[in-house]
Coordinates of C-alpha atoms and ligand atoms in Angstrom, one line a residue:
M1 CA -27.4 50.0 -18.0
T2 CA -25.2 52.4 -20.0
S3 CA -21.4 52.1 -20.2
R4 CA -18.9 54.2 -22.1
L5 CA -15.7 53.2 -23.7
P6 CA -12.8 55.6 -24.3
D7 CA -12.8 57.8 -27.4
D8 CA -9.8 56.0 -28.9
F9 CA -11.1 52.5 -28.1
F10 CA -11.4 50.6 -31.5
F11 CA -14.1 48.3 -32.8
G12 CA -13.6 45.8 -35.5
A13 CA -14.1 42.3 -36.8
A14 CA -12.2 39.0 -36.0
L15 CA -11.9 36.5 -38.8
S16 CA -9.5 34.0 -40.2
G17 CA -8.2 33.1 -43.6
P18 CA -9.3 29.4 -43.6
Q19 CA -12.8 30.2 -42.4
T20 CA -13.5 33.0 -44.8
E21 CA -11.4 33.0 -48.0
G22 CA -12.5 29.9 -49.8
C23 CA -10.8 30.0 -53.3
W24 CA -9.1 26.9 -52.2
K25 CA -8.0 25.9 -55.7
K26 CA -7.0 29.4 -56.7
T27 CA -3.7 31.3 -56.7
G28 CA -1.8 28.0 -56.4
K29 CA -3.0 27.4 -52.9
L30 CA -1.9 24.0 -51.4
E31 CA -4.0 21.8 -49.2
S32 CA -4.3 22.6 -45.5
V33 CA -5.2 19.9 -43.0
W34 CA -8.8 21.2 -43.3
D35 CA -8.9 20.9 -47.1
H36 CA -7.5 17.5 -46.8
W37 CA -9.9 16.3 -44.2
S38 CA -12.8 17.7 -46.1
Q39 CA -11.7 15.7 -49.1
Q40 CA -11.2 12.5 -47.2
D41 CA -14.3 12.6 -45.0
I42 CA -17.0 15.2 -45.8
D43 CA -19.4 13.5 -43.4
A44 CA -17.3 14.9 -40.5
F45 CA -18.6 18.3 -41.4
Y46 CA -22.0 19.7 -40.6
N47 CA -24.4 19.4 -43.6
K48 CA -21.3 18.1 -45.6
V49 CA -19.9 21.6 -45.9
G50 CA -16.1 21.4 -46.1
S51 CA -13.4 24.0 -46.0
Y52 CA -13.4 24.9 -49.7
V53 CA -15.6 28.0 -49.8
G54 CA -15.1 29.6 -46.4
N55 CA -17.8 32.3 -46.5
D56 CA -16.7 33.2 -50.0
M57 CA -14.8 36.3 -48.8
G58 CA -12.0 35.6 -51.2
N59 CA -14.4 36.7 -53.9
Q60 CA -16.5 39.2 -51.9
Y61 CA -13.9 41.0 -49.8
R62 CA -14.5 44.4 -51.4
G63 CA -18.2 44.3 -50.4
D64 CA -17.3 42.9 -47.0
Y65 CA -14.9 45.8 -46.2
K66 CA -17.6 48.2 -47.3
I67 CA -19.9 46.5 -44.8
F68 CA -17.3 46.9 -42.1
H69 CA -17.0 50.6 -43.0
D70 CA -20.7 51.0 -43.0
L71 CA -20.9 49.5 -39.5
G72 CA -18.3 52.0 -38.2
L73 CA -15.6 49.3 -37.8
T74 CA -12.1 50.6 -38.3
S75 CA -10.1 47.4 -38.1
A76 CA -10.3 43.7 -38.7
R77 CA -8.0 40.8 -38.0
T78 CA -7.7 38.0 -40.4
S79 CA -4.9 35.4 -41.1
M80 CA -2.8 34.6 -44.1
Q81 CA -2.9 31.0 -45.0
W82 CA 0.6 29.4 -45.0
T83 CA -0.7 27.2 -47.8
R84 CA -1.4 30.2 -50.0
L85 CA 1.7 32.3 -49.4
I86 CA 4.4 29.6 -49.4
D87 CA 5.0 26.8 -51.8
Q88 CA 6.2 23.3 -50.9
T89 CA 9.8 24.3 -51.2
G90 CA 9.4 27.1 -48.7
A91 CA 9.5 29.8 -51.4
L92 CA 7.0 32.7 -51.8
N93 CA 4.1 31.9 -54.1
R94 CA 3.7 35.1 -56.0
E95 CA 0.1 34.6 -57.0
G96 CA -0.8 33.9 -53.4
A97 CA 1.1 37.0 -52.3
D98 CA -0.8 39.1 -54.8
F99 CA -4.1 37.8 -53.5
Y100 CA -3.2 39.3 -50.0
H101 CA -1.7 42.5 -51.5
E102 CA -5.1 43.1 -53.2
M103 CA -7.0 42.3 -50.1
L104 CA -4.9 44.7 -48.0
A105 CA -5.3 47.5 -50.5
A106 CA -9.1 47.0 -50.7
A107 CA -9.4 47.1 -46.9
K108 CA -7.4 50.3 -46.8
E109 CA -9.6 51.9 -49.4
E110 CA -12.6 51.4 -47.0
G111 CA -10.6 52.7 -44.0
V112 CA -10.2 49.3 -42.5
D113 CA -6.8 48.6 -40.9
L114 CA -6.3 44.9 -41.6
F115 CA -4.4 43.1 -38.8
M116 CA -2.6 40.0 -40.0
N117 CA -2.2 36.8 -38.1
L118 CA 0.0 34.0 -39.5
Y119 CA -1.5 30.8 -38.2
H120 CA -5.1 29.8 -37.3
F121 CA -5.1 26.0 -36.9
D122 CA -4.3 25.7 -40.7
M123 CA -1.2 23.5 -41.0
P124 CA -0.2 22.7 -44.6
Y125 CA -1.1 19.1 -45.1
Y126 CA 2.4 18.3 -46.5
M127 CA 3.9 19.6 -43.3
L128 CA 1.6 17.3 -41.2
E129 CA 2.8 14.4 -43.3
R130 CA 6.3 15.4 -42.3
G131 CA 5.3 15.3 -38.6
G132 CA 3.6 18.6 -38.1
W133 CA 4.3 20.4 -34.8
E134 CA 5.9 17.2 -33.4
K135 CA 9.0 18.1 -35.5
R136 CA 11.5 20.9 -35.0
E137 CA 11.7 21.2 -38.8
T138 CA 8.1 22.6 -38.7
V139 CA 9.2 25.2 -36.2
E140 CA 11.9 26.3 -38.5
A141 CA 9.7 26.2 -41.6
F142 CA 7.1 28.4 -39.7
A143 CA 9.9 30.9 -38.9
G144 CA 10.8 30.9 -42.6
Y145 CA 7.2 31.6 -43.6
A146 CA 7.0 34.4 -41.0
R147 CA 10.2 35.9 -42.3
T148 CA 8.8 35.9 -45.9
A149 CA 5.5 37.4 -44.8
F150 CA 7.1 40.3 -42.7
R151 CA 9.4 41.2 -45.6
E152 CA 6.7 40.9 -48.3
F153 CA 4.0 42.9 -46.5
G154 CA 6.2 45.0 -44.1
Q155 CA 5.0 48.3 -45.5
E156 CA 1.3 47.4 -45.6
V157 CA 0.6 45.6 -42.3
R158 CA 0.7 47.5 -39.0
C159 CA -0.4 44.8 -36.6
W160 CA 1.0 41.3 -36.8
F161 CA 0.2 38.2 -34.8
T162 CA 2.0 34.9 -34.8
F163 CA -0.7 32.5 -33.6
N164 CA -4.4 32.4 -32.8
E165 CA -5.3 30.2 -29.8
P166 CA -2.1 28.1 -29.8
I167 CA -3.6 25.9 -27.0
V168 CA -6.3 24.5 -29.3
E169 CA -4.2 22.1 -31.5
P170 CA -2.5 20.4 -28.6
E171 CA -5.9 19.8 -27.0
N172 CA -8.2 19.1 -30.0
S173 CA -5.7 17.3 -32.3
Y174 CA -3.4 15.5 -29.9
T175 CA -5.2 15.0 -26.6
E176 CA -8.9 14.8 -27.3
G177 CA -8.2 13.4 -30.8
N178 CA -11.2 15.2 -32.3
W179 CA -9.2 17.0 -35.1
I180 CA -6.8 15.6 -37.6
P181 CA -4.4 13.8 -36.9
F182 CA -6.8 12.3 -34.2
V183 CA -4.2 11.5 -31.6
H184 CA -4.9 10.8 -27.9
D185 CA -1.4 11.1 -26.5
F186 CA -0.7 13.8 -23.9
K187 CA 3.1 13.4 -24.2
R188 CA 2.8 14.2 -27.9
A189 CA 0.5 17.1 -27.1
V190 CA 3.1 18.5 -24.8
T191 CA 5.7 18.3 -27.6
V192 CA 3.3 20.1 -29.9
Q193 CA 2.6 22.8 -27.3
Y194 CA 6.3 23.3 -26.7
H195 CA 7.1 23.5 -30.4
I196 CA 4.3 26.0 -31.1
A197 CA 5.8 28.2 -28.2
L198 CA 9.2 28.0 -29.9
A199 CA 7.7 28.7 -33.3
H200 CA 6.0 31.8 -31.9
A201 CA 9.3 33.0 -30.4
L202 CA 11.3 32.4 -33.6
A203 CA 8.7 34.3 -35.6
V204 CA 8.9 37.2 -33.2
R205 CA 12.7 37.1 -33.6
E206 CA 12.2 37.3 -37.4
F207 CA 9.9 40.3 -36.9
R208 CA 12.6 42.0 -34.7
L209 CA 15.2 41.4 -37.4
A210 CA 13.0 42.8 -40.1
Q211 CA 12.3 45.8 -37.8
K212 CA 16.0 46.4 -37.3
E213 CA 16.5 46.4 -41.0
G214 CA 13.7 48.8 -41.6
L215 CA 11.7 46.2 -43.6
V216 CA 8.5 46.7 -41.6
R217 CA 6.6 49.9 -41.0
S218 CA 8.0 52.0 -38.2
D219 CA 4.7 51.8 -36.3
A220 CA 4.4 48.0 -36.8
K221 CA 3.9 45.8 -33.8
I222 CA 3.6 42.1 -33.1
G223 CA 1.4 40.1 -30.7
L224 CA 0.0 36.7 -29.7
I225 CA -3.6 35.8 -29.5
N226 CA -5.0 33.2 -27.1
C227 CA -8.4 32.1 -25.8
F228 CA -7.6 33.0 -22.2
A229 CA -10.1 31.4 -19.9
P230 CA -10.3 32.6 -16.4
P231 CA -10.2 29.5 -14.2
Y232 CA -12.7 29.0 -11.3
T233 CA -13.4 26.2 -8.9
K234 CA -15.8 25.4 -6.1
E235 CA -16.6 28.0 -3.5
D236 CA -14.9 26.0 -0.7
P237 CA -12.1 24.2 -2.6
S238 CA -9.9 21.4 -1.3
A239 CA -6.2 21.4 -1.9
A240 CA -6.8 19.0 -4.7
D241 CA -9.3 21.4 -6.4
L242 CA -6.7 24.2 -6.2
E243 CA -4.1 21.9 -7.7
A244 CA -6.5 21.2 -10.6
V245 CA -6.8 25.0 -11.1
R246 CA -3.0 25.4 -11.0
M247 CA -2.4 22.9 -13.9
T248 CA -5.4 24.0 -15.9
D249 CA -4.5 27.6 -15.6
G250 CA -0.8 26.7 -16.2
L251 CA -1.3 24.9 -19.5
H252 CA -4.1 27.0 -20.8
N253 CA -3.3 30.5 -19.7
R254 CA 0.0 31.0 -17.9
W255 CA 2.0 29.1 -20.5
W256 CA 1.1 31.7 -23.2
L257 CA 0.9 34.7 -21.0
D258 CA 4.4 34.2 -19.5
L259 CA 5.7 33.5 -23.0
A260 CA 4.1 36.7 -24.5
A261 CA 4.9 38.9 -21.5
D262 CA 8.3 37.7 -20.3
G263 CA 9.6 35.3 -22.9
T264 CA 9.6 32.3 -20.5
L265 CA 7.5 29.3 -19.7
P266 CA 6.1 28.5 -16.2
Q267 CA 8.6 26.3 -14.4
D268 CA 6.0 24.8 -12.1
V269 CA 4.1 23.5 -15.1
I270 CA 7.2 22.2 -16.8
D271 CA 8.2 20.4 -13.6
T272 CA 4.8 18.8 -13.2
L273 CA 4.8 17.6 -16.8
A274 CA 8.2 16.0 -16.3
A275 CA 7.0 14.3 -13.1
R276 CA 4.0 12.9 -15.1
D277 CA 6.1 11.4 -17.9
A278 CA 5.4 14.2 -20.3
A279 CA 8.6 16.3 -20.2
V280 CA 9.0 19.1 -22.8
P281 CA 11.5 18.2 -25.5
A282 CA 13.8 21.0 -24.5
R283 CA 17.3 21.4 -26.1
P284 CA 20.2 23.5 -24.8
G285 CA 19.8 27.0 -26.0
D286 CA 16.0 26.9 -26.1
D287 CA 15.6 29.3 -23.2
E288 CA 17.4 31.9 -25.1
L289 CA 15.2 31.3 -28.2
L290 CA 12.0 31.5 -26.0
S291 CA 13.1 34.8 -24.6
F292 CA 12.4 36.3 -28.1
G293 CA 8.7 35.4 -27.4
K294 CA 8.0 38.8 -25.7
V295 CA 5.4 40.7 -27.7
D296 CA 4.3 44.3 -28.0
W297 CA 0.7 43.5 -27.1
L298 CA -1.7 40.7 -26.6
G299 CA -5.0 39.5 -28.2
F300 CA -7.4 38.1 -25.6
N301 CA -10.2 35.9 -27.1
Y302 CA -13.0 35.4 -24.6
Y303 CA -15.9 33.1 -24.9
Q304 CA -16.3 31.3 -21.6
P305 CA -14.5 30.6 -18.3
V306 CA -13.2 27.2 -17.3
R307 CA -14.5 25.7 -14.1
V308 CA -12.6 22.8 -12.7
Q309 CA -12.3 20.6 -9.7
A310 CA -10.0 17.7 -8.7
P311 CA -10.1 14.7 -11.1
E312 CA -11.6 11.4 -10.1
A313 CA -8.8 9.4 -11.7
D314 CA -5.2 10.2 -12.4
A315 CA -5.3 8.9 -15.9
D316 CA -7.8 8.6 -18.7
E317 CA -8.7 5.6 -20.9
W318 CA -5.6 6.2 -23.0
G319 CA -3.3 6.3 -20.0
N320 CA -2.9 10.1 -20.3
P321 CA -2.5 12.1 -17.1
V322 CA -5.6 13.9 -16.0
F323 CA -5.2 17.1 -14.0
A324 CA -8.8 18.2 -13.6
R325 CA -12.4 17.5 -14.3
P326 CA -15.2 20.0 -15.1
Y327 CA -17.0 21.6 -12.3
I328 CA -20.6 22.5 -13.1
W329 CA -21.4 25.8 -11.4
P330 CA -25.0 25.6 -10.2
E331 CA -25.7 29.1 -11.4
R332 CA -24.3 28.8 -14.8
R333 CA -26.0 30.3 -17.9
M334 CA -25.5 28.5 -21.1
N335 CA -25.4 29.3 -24.8
E336 CA -27.2 26.0 -25.6
S337 CA -26.3 26.0 -29.3
R338 CA -22.6 26.0 -28.7
G339 CA -22.6 24.3 -25.2
W340 CA -20.6 27.2 -23.8
E341 CA -21.2 29.0 -20.6
I342 CA -22.0 32.7 -20.8
Y343 CA -20.2 34.5 -18.0
P344 CA -19.4 38.2 -19.0
Q345 CA -17.6 38.9 -15.7
G346 CA -14.8 36.5 -16.9
I347 CA -13.6 39.1 -19.3
Y348 CA -13.1 41.5 -16.4
D349 CA -11.5 39.0 -14.1
F350 CA -8.9 38.0 -16.7
G351 CA -8.4 41.5 -17.9
M352 CA -7.6 42.5 -14.3
K353 CA -5.2 39.5 -14.0
I354 CA -3.3 40.9 -17.0
K355 CA -3.2 44.3 -15.4
R356 CA -2.1 43.0 -12.0
E357 CA 0.6 40.7 -13.3
H358 CA 1.8 42.7 -16.4
P359 CA 0.8 46.3 -15.8
D360 CA 2.4 47.6 -18.9
L361 CA 1.1 45.0 -21.3
E362 CA -1.5 46.4 -23.6
F363 CA -4.2 44.1 -24.9
F364 CA -7.5 44.0 -26.8
I365 CA -10.4 41.7 -26.9
S366 CA -9.5 39.9 -30.1
E367 CA -12.6 37.6 -30.2
N368 CA -15.9 37.5 -28.4
G369 CA -19.2 36.4 -29.8
M370 CA -22.3 34.3 -29.8
G371 CA -23.0 31.5 -32.2
V372 CA -26.6 30.4 -32.5
E373 CA -28.2 27.5 -34.3
G374 CA -31.4 27.9 -36.3
E375 CA -31.5 31.7 -36.5
D376 CA -34.1 31.6 -39.2
A377 CA -36.6 30.9 -36.4
F378 CA -36.0 34.5 -35.2
R379 CA -37.0 36.2 -38.5
D380 CA -39.8 38.7 -38.1
E381 CA -42.6 39.3 -40.8
S382 CA -40.2 41.5 -42.8
G383 CA -37.7 38.7 -42.8
V384 CA -35.1 40.4 -40.5
I385 CA -33.5 38.1 -37.8
Q386 CA -34.3 39.6 -34.4
D387 CA -31.1 38.6 -32.7
D388 CA -31.7 40.4 -29.4
Y389 CA -29.7 37.7 -27.6
R390 CA -26.6 38.8 -29.6
I391 CA -27.1 42.4 -28.5
D392 CA -27.5 41.3 -24.9
F393 CA -24.4 39.1 -25.1
V394 CA -22.2 41.9 -26.5
R395 CA -23.6 44.6 -24.3
D396 CA -23.0 42.6 -21.1
H397 CA -19.4 41.8 -22.1
L398 CA -18.7 45.4 -23.1
A399 CA -20.0 46.6 -19.8
W400 CA -17.3 44.5 -18.0
V401 CA -14.7 45.7 -20.5
A402 CA -15.6 49.3 -19.7
K403 CA -15.3 48.5 -16.0
A404 CA -11.9 46.8 -16.4
I405 CA -10.6 49.9 -18.2
E406 CA -12.0 52.1 -15.4
D407 CA -10.1 50.0 -13.0
G408 CA -6.8 50.4 -14.8
A409 CA -6.7 47.6 -17.4
K410 CA -5.0 48.5 -20.6
C411 CA -7.6 47.2 -23.0
V412 CA -7.6 49.2 -26.2
G413 CA -10.2 47.7 -28.4
Y414 CA -12.7 45.0 -29.2
H415 CA -13.1 42.7 -32.2
Y416 CA -16.3 40.7 -32.5
W417 CA -16.2 37.1 -33.8
A418 CA -17.5 37.0 -36.5
V419 CA -19.2 40.2 -37.8
I420 CA -20.2 38.2 -40.9
D421 CA -21.3 34.6 -40.5
N422 CA -18.4 32.3 -41.4
W423 CA -17.4 28.7 -41.7
S424 CA -16.8 27.1 -38.2
W425 CA -14.6 24.1 -38.7
N426 CA -16.6 20.9 -38.3
N427 CA -19.7 22.8 -37.4
A428 CA -19.5 24.6 -40.7
F429 CA -22.4 27.0 -40.8
K430 CA -24.4 25.4 -38.0
N431 CA -24.0 28.1 -35.4
R432 CA -24.2 31.6 -36.8
Y433 CA -22.1 34.4 -35.2
G434 CA -22.7 37.4 -37.5
F435 CA -24.4 40.7 -37.1
V436 CA -24.5 40.1 -40.9
G437 CA -25.8 36.9 -42.2
V438 CA -24.7 34.8 -45.2
D439 CA -27.3 33.1 -47.4
L440 CA -25.8 29.8 -48.5
M441 CA -28.6 29.2 -51.0
H442 CA -28.1 32.4 -52.9
G443 CA -24.4 32.8 -53.7
Y444 CA -23.4 33.5 -50.1
Q445 CA -25.2 36.8 -50.2
R446 CA -24.8 39.1 -47.2
Y447 CA -27.8 40.5 -45.2
Y448 CA -28.1 42.6 -42.0
K449 CA -29.6 41.2 -38.9
K450 CA -31.3 43.4 -36.3
S451 CA -28.1 43.6 -34.3
A452 CA -26.1 45.3 -37.1
E453 CA -27.8 48.7 -36.5
W454 CA -27.0 48.3 -32.7
L455 CA -23.4 47.6 -33.5
R456 CA -23.1 50.6 -35.7
R457 CA -24.3 52.8 -32.9
V458 CA -21.9 51.4 -30.4
A459 CA -18.9 51.5 -32.8
T460 CA -19.5 55.1 -33.8
T461 CA -20.5 56.5 -30.4
R462 CA -18.6 54.2 -28.0
V463 CA -21.7 54.3 -25.8
V464 CA -23.1 50.9 -25.0
E465 CA -26.8 50.8 -24.1
Ligands
BGP1 C1 -12.4 30.4 -31.6 C2 -11.6 30.4 -32.9 C3 -12.3 30.7 -34.1 C4 -13.8 30.5 -34.1 C5 -14.5 30.7 -32.7 C6 -15.9 30.2 -32.6 O1 -11.9 29.5 -30.7 O2 -10.4 31.2 -32.9 O3 -11.7 30.2 -35.2 O4 -14.2 29.5 -34.8 O5 -13.7 30.1 -31.7 O6 -15.9 28.8 -32.3 P1 -16.7 27.8 -33.2 O7 -16.4 28.2 -34.6 O8 -16.1 26.5 -32.9 O9 -18.1 27.9 -32.9

């Protein structure tokens, strides 16, 4: 099957500062929660590989941008690290700022437009010690960081984002307790989710102020990136199954979509939270602050759908409210390495939802990718990894993107996660995502997999075969 994407549709790479830069002791960088956790308990990381090196991009970025250029990619999204740009008093760290100025200049030289996100799960550890997202002070500190970033890099960066996947910390760190600070308390998770929404809105307000003062480029824009997951349930759902969909969709998708598109939060979700003893910690005047949350465009990360049904119990073992339980679709296809369902049509379904509900809102696929364990087993006699599964994965998703565009969705580009293998949190380098591999045994050297040539063809012709 062949599909075509519009001539001005862009292709690029999705990455993040904490997963690529390394250089954790350089430029006066402070400890993030990931650096701290790696120091405290290296056994929590696959093969004992902590956060310190990323994929060594902090040392190799010139070569990496050359690779992007060679593959026909014209943009990439990374994130600044709060811990590198800002010191413990809230002031700019000049050495850290220069690190990013140099990176931006190097990207430009290779014709790569570097989009900049401000936060990718990388809370400074000293902020966590002060209460992290549970405290309003952190919201204000984040707005201060954003203000500094917009003003310092205003003439260099065109596309800004406030957060990547803001839903992940409330879930992973405060409900499921898998990530530092290992909490299982839904009420606290709701506070975190609410404060991140406010932090996003305050950062957008800072952007608008900088815009008014002419301190950012005239073509600059700001967005929010979330892992939107189209929700599905059984074919013949009960009212309770539909209720499970409402709250799952509400917390995961609508919360962020309403905030980004309209500057509001979904009232039905807020009401249900209050009824389940997890009210948002709203203060007078917050609605006005949240109204600044409207963005210029949206990043849509897509890996898998979410399939739910009515829960069996109302509360979990920690006494937290439960709104849904997983529904295993009998026809599901899995990426066994990651334990994630592969369902390309989800990208279309959610893209069309954006189109239906917010017809003017432009978006791009800001992450999509396939992480596979043990890729060495796929090397041919010449040593090249034959990753046809990655080609199939991207082809199938792009076909649905092309169809969404045909049907009126304003999807303007696609960033693959991660064009070059990188460090994946606790999984470290277990699952490899790249079209380009990284050899951990030989100085993090880069090498092309079979799919790199395929990507180059797609990125330069916009024909997907
Ligand atoms: C997204 C994150 C990325 C990235 C990716 C792949 O949710 O934005 O940071 O890591 O998922 O997931 P993982 O690295 O856990 O395999």
